PDB file of C-alpha atoms in Angstrom:
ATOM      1  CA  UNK Q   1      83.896  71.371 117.177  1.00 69.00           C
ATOM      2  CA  UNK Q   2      86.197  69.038 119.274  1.00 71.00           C
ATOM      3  CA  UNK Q   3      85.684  66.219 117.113  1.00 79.00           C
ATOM      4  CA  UNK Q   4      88.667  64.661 115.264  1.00 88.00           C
ATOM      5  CA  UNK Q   5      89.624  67.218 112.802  1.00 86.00           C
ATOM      6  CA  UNK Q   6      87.324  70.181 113.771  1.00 87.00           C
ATOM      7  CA  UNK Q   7      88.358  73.333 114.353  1.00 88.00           C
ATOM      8  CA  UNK Q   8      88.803  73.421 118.254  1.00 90.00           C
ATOM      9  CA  UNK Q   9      90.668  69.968 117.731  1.00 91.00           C
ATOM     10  CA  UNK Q  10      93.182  71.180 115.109  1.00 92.00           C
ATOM     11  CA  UNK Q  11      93.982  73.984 117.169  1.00 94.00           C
ATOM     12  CA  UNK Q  12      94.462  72.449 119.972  1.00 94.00           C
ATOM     13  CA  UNK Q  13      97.024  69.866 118.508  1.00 94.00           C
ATOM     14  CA  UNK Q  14      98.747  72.940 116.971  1.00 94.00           C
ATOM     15  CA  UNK Q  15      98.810  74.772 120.839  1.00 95.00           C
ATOM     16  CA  UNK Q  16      99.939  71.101 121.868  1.00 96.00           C
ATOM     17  CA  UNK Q  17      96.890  71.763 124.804  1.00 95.00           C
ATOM     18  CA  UNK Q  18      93.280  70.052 125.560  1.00 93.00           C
ATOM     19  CA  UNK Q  19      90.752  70.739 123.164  1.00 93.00           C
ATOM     20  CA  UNK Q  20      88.469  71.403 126.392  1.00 90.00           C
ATOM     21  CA  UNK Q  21      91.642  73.779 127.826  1.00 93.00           C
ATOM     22  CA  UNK Q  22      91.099  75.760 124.588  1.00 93.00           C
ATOM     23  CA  UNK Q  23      87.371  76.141 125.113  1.00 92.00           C
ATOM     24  CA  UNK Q  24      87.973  77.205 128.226  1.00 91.00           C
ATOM     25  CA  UNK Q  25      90.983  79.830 126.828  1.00 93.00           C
ATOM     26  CA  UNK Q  26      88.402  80.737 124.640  1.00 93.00           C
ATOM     27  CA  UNK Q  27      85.242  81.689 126.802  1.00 92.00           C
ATOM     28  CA  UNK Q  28      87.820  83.939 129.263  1.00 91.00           C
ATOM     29  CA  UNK Q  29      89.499  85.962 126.262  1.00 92.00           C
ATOM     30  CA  UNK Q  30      85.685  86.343 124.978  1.00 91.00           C
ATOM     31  CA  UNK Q  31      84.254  88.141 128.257  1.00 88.00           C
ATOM     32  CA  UNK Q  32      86.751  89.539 130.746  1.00 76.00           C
ATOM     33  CA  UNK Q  33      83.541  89.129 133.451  1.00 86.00           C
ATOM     34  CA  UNK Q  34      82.825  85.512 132.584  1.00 81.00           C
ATOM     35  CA  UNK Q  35      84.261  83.014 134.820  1.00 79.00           C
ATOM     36  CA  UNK Q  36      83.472  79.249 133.116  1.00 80.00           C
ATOM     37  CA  UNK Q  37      83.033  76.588 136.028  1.00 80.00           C
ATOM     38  CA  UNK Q  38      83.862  73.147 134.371  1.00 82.00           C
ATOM     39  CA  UNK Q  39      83.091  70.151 136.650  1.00 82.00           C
ATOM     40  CA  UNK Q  40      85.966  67.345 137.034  1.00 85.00           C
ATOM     41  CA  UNK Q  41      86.639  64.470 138.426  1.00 88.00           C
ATOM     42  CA  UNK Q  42      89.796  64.762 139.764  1.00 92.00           C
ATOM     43  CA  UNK Q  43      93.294  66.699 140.625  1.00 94.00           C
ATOM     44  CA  UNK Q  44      94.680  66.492 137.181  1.00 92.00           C
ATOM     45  CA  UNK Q  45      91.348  67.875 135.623  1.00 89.00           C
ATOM     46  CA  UNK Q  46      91.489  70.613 137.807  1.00 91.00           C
ATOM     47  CA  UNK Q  47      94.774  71.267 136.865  1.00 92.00           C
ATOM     48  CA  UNK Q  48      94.310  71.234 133.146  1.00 90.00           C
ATOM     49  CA  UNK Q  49      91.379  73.732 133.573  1.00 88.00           C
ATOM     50  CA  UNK Q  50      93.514  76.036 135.818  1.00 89.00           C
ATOM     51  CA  UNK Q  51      96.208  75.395 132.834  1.00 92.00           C
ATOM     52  CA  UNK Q  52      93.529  76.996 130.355  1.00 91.00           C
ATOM     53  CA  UNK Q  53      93.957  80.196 131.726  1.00 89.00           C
ATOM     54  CA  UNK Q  54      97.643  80.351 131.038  1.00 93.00           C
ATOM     55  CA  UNK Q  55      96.544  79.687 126.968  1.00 95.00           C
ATOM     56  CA  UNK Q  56      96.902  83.025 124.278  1.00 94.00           C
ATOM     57  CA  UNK Q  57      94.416  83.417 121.736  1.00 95.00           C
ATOM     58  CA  UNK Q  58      95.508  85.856 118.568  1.00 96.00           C
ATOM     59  CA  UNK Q  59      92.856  87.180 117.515  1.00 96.00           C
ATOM     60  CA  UNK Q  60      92.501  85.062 114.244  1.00 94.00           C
ATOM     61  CA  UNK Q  61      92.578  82.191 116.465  1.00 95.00           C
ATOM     62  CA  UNK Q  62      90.015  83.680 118.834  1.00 94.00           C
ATOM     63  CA  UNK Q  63      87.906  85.049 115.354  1.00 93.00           C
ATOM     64  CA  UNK Q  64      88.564  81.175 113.631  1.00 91.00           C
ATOM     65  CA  UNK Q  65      86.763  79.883 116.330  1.00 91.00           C
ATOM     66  CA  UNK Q  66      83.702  82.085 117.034  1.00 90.00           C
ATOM     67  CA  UNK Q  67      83.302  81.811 113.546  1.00 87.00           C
ATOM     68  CA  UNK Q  68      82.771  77.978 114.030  1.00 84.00           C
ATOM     69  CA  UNK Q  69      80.516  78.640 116.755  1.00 74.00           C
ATOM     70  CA  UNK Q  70      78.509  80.304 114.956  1.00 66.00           C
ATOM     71  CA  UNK Q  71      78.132  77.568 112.228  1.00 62.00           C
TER      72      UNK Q  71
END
């Protein structure tokens, strides 16, 4: 999904965000309960995954890609 051109990639470049902030964005608007715990390597990752949380999903964005998921 985050390969060059996929779905998660196209939306991210339209979001100007990480593909891996908007999988992130993604798994919080689907569960209110789930809390994702990405590993990183440094600061700035754990900046940009703190950033993810700040990202809005409509849901035709959200829909576009569970619908990929689920491919």
């Amino acid at each position: 999904m985050a390969k060059e051109g996929g779905p998660l990639d196209k939306l991210a470049k339209e979001k100007a965000v990480q593909p891996a902030q908007l999988a992130l964005a993604w798994l919080l608007k689907r569960s209110p309960v789930m809390l994702p715990i990405p590993g990183t390597s440094s600061v700035g990752h754990v900046e940009d995954n703190i950033a993810a949380a700040s990202i809005e999903l409509s849901e035709d964005e959200f829909e576009a890609l569970a619908g990929a998921v689920t491919k």
